[in-house]
Each structure stands twice: as structure tokens, then as C-alpha cells.
mmCIF file of C-alpha atoms in Angstrom:
data_model
loop_
_atom_site.group_PDB
_atom_site.id
_atom_site.type_symbol
_atom_site.label_atom_id
_atom_site.label_comp_id
_atom_site.label_asym_id
_atom_site.label_seq_id
_atom_site.Cartn_x
_atom_site.Cartn_y
_atom_site.Cartn_z
ATOM 1 C CA MET D 1 -63.920 -31.086 6.278
ATOM 2 C CA LYS D 2 -63.441 -31.295 2.491
ATOM 3 C CA ARG D 3 -62.807 -28.051 0.599
ATOM 4 C CA VAL D 4 -64.523 -27.391 -2.743
ATOM 5 C CA ILE D 5 -64.185 -24.477 -5.130
ATOM 6 C CA PHE D 6 -66.349 -23.829 -8.190
ATOM 7 C CA LEU D 7 -64.718 -21.848 -10.999
ATOM 8 C CA CYS D 8 -66.133 -20.048 -13.994
ATOM 9 C CA THR D 9 -65.113 -17.006 -15.960
ATOM 10 C CA GLY D 10 -67.053 -14.196 -14.275
ATOM 11 C CA ASN D 11 -68.024 -15.707 -10.912
ATOM 12 C CA SER D 12 -71.322 -13.980 -11.543
ATOM 13 C CA ALA D 13 -73.757 -16.824 -12.198
ATOM 14 C CA ARG D 14 -72.873 -20.534 -12.536
ATOM 15 C CA SER D 15 -70.209 -20.742 -9.871
ATOM 16 C CA GLN D 16 -72.214 -18.550 -7.487
ATOM 17 C CA LEU D 17 -75.256 -20.808 -7.905
ATOM 18 C CA ALA D 18 -73.183 -23.955 -7.455
ATOM 19 C CA GLU D 19 -71.558 -22.571 -4.310
ATOM 20 C CA ALA D 20 -74.906 -21.606 -2.799
ATOM 21 C CA LEU D 21 -76.566 -24.916 -3.658
ATOM 22 C CA LEU D 22 -73.763 -27.108 -2.312
ATOM 23 C CA ARG D 23 -73.478 -24.999 0.828
ATOM 24 C CA HIS D 24 -77.242 -25.326 1.351
ATOM 25 C CA GLN D 25 -77.417 -29.061 0.650
ATOM 26 C CA ALA D 26 -74.151 -30.283 2.179
ATOM 27 C CA GLY D 27 -72.468 -27.384 3.944
ATOM 28 C CA HIS D 28 -71.922 -29.570 6.982
ATOM 29 C CA PHE D 29 -69.635 -31.813 4.857
ATOM 30 C CA PHE D 30 -67.852 -29.202 2.746
ATOM 31 C CA GLU D 31 -66.215 -25.803 2.962
ATOM 32 C CA VAL D 32 -67.522 -24.243 -0.252
ATOM 33 C CA PHE D 33 -66.079 -21.399 -2.315
ATOM 34 C CA SER D 34 -66.377 -19.968 -5.812
ATOM 35 C CA ALA D 35 -64.235 -17.700 -7.949
ATOM 36 C CA GLY D 36 -63.711 -16.498 -11.482
ATOM 37 C CA SER D 37 -60.817 -15.895 -13.816
ATOM 38 C CA GLN D 38 -62.310 -12.519 -14.803
ATOM 39 C CA PRO D 39 -64.770 -11.641 -12.024
ATOM 40 C CA HIS D 40 -67.480 -9.051 -12.522
ATOM 41 C CA ASP D 41 -70.788 -8.057 -10.933
ATOM 42 C CA ILE D 42 -73.238 -10.730 -9.836
ATOM 43 C CA ASP D 43 -75.856 -11.314 -12.528
ATOM 44 C CA PRO D 44 -79.270 -10.121 -11.277
ATOM 45 C CA ARG D 45 -80.757 -13.413 -12.506
ATOM 46 C CA THR D 46 -78.451 -15.249 -10.109
ATOM 47 C CA ILE D 47 -79.825 -13.257 -7.195
ATOM 48 C CA ALA D 48 -83.392 -13.837 -8.385
ATOM 49 C CA ALA D 49 -82.823 -17.593 -8.688
ATOM 50 C CA LEU D 50 -81.310 -17.846 -5.218
ATOM 51 C CA GLN D 51 -84.154 -15.821 -3.734
ATOM 52 C CA LYS D 52 -86.719 -18.005 -5.500
ATOM 53 C CA PHE D 53 -85.330 -21.005 -3.611
ATOM 54 C CA HIS D 54 -84.990 -19.030 -0.368
ATOM 55 C CA LEU D 55 -81.201 -19.201 -0.378
ATOM 56 C CA PRO D 56 -79.227 -16.332 1.172
ATOM 57 C CA VAL D 57 -77.971 -13.567 -1.102
ATOM 58 C CA ASP D 58 -76.518 -11.222 1.517
ATOM 59 C CA GLY D 59 -72.852 -10.544 0.967
ATOM 60 C CA LEU D 60 -72.668 -12.119 -2.494
ATOM 61 C CA GLN D 61 -69.687 -10.799 -4.388
ATOM 62 C CA SER D 62 -67.583 -11.977 -7.283
ATOM 63 C CA LYS D 63 -64.155 -13.185 -6.285
ATOM 64 C CA SER D 64 -60.998 -13.608 -8.308
ATOM 65 C CA ILE D 65 -59.214 -16.936 -8.432
ATOM 66 C CA ASP D 66 -56.155 -14.945 -7.349
ATOM 67 C CA GLU D 67 -57.705 -14.586 -3.876
ATOM 68 C CA PHE D 68 -57.256 -18.331 -3.420
ATOM 69 C CA ALA D 69 -53.640 -18.562 -4.594
ATOM 70 C CA GLY D 70 -51.645 -20.937 -2.427
ATOM 71 C CA GLN D 71 -54.719 -22.569 -0.915
ATOM 72 C CA SER D 72 -55.443 -26.258 -1.369
ATOM 73 C CA PHE D 73 -58.799 -27.765 -2.229
ATOM 74 C CA ASP D 74 -60.018 -31.323 -2.277
ATOM 75 C CA TYR D 75 -62.134 -30.603 -5.343
ATOM 76 C CA VAL D 76 -61.815 -27.919 -8.011
ATOM 77 C CA ILE D 77 -64.873 -27.918 -10.253
ATOM 78 C CA THR D 78 -64.748 -25.830 -13.413
ATOM 79 C CA LEU D 79 -68.091 -24.884 -14.893
ATOM 80 C CA CYS D 80 -66.922 -23.836 -18.339
ATOM 81 C CA ASP D 81 -64.103 -24.745 -20.713
ATOM 82 C CA LYS D 82 -62.650 -21.238 -20.616
ATOM 83 C CA ALA D 83 -62.269 -21.356 -16.836
ATOM 84 C CA ARG D 84 -60.665 -24.793 -17.043
ATOM 85 C CA GLN D 85 -58.047 -23.434 -19.453
ATOM 86 C CA GLU D 86 -57.443 -20.178 -17.594
ATOM 87 C CA CYS D 87 -57.339 -21.738 -14.138
ATOM 88 C CA ALA D 88 -55.268 -24.803 -14.957
ATOM 89 C CA GLN D 89 -52.542 -23.854 -12.479
ATOM 90 C CA LEU D 90 -54.625 -22.536 -9.584
ATOM 91 C CA PRO D 91 -55.675 -23.505 -7.051
ATOM 92 C CA GLN D 92 -54.031 -26.718 -5.906
ATOM 93 C CA ALA D 93 -56.459 -29.597 -5.935
ATOM 94 C CA ARG D 94 -56.554 -33.293 -5.287
ATOM 95 C CA GLU D 95 -59.201 -33.724 -7.989
ATOM 96 C CA VAL D 96 -60.293 -31.512 -10.883
#
């Protein structure tokens, strides 16, 4: 199974949404994760958007990119320029 991680600065909105959407649409093909370079609380609008599309919100929490140190991913997808700069070294990926 291919491993994908979505990265943004706060892991509070964009990367959380991307993780949830890919997991919902193609979770049987991918192990999906998200993280941030400076994680903070999940944006309430993120929760509202996921609920609107009947996607699970239980257990949502921001995660630091540091939690994935040493892990390899097939795809690392950065969702903002700041995250791309800050996360250039982590995690290991076959494609960015």
C-alpha cells in the first residue's frame, strides 16, 4: 500500500481536509497521514466542512512533522510554500 502525507504549517485545515478526503475516496489504495511544521488546534471550519460531507471528525488532532521522523512515504504533498521550505528534509519521500 502506498503511503501519503500532506503537510502544511498548522495541520489545522488544509492538510487535515486533504487527509480526510483522500482517505475517504481512496483509503483502500493509500495509507494517509497529515502533519504540520507548527501544529496548532484544528480550525472549527475544518470540522464543519468535514461534517457537511459526512466525513469522520472523531479523534482529529494536529500532528507535528517530527512525529514522522525516520518514516518513508511514497508521496509527500505540501499544501503551502512555507511548509515546503520548512519540511524540505522530512520525511523521506520518493516523490514531493
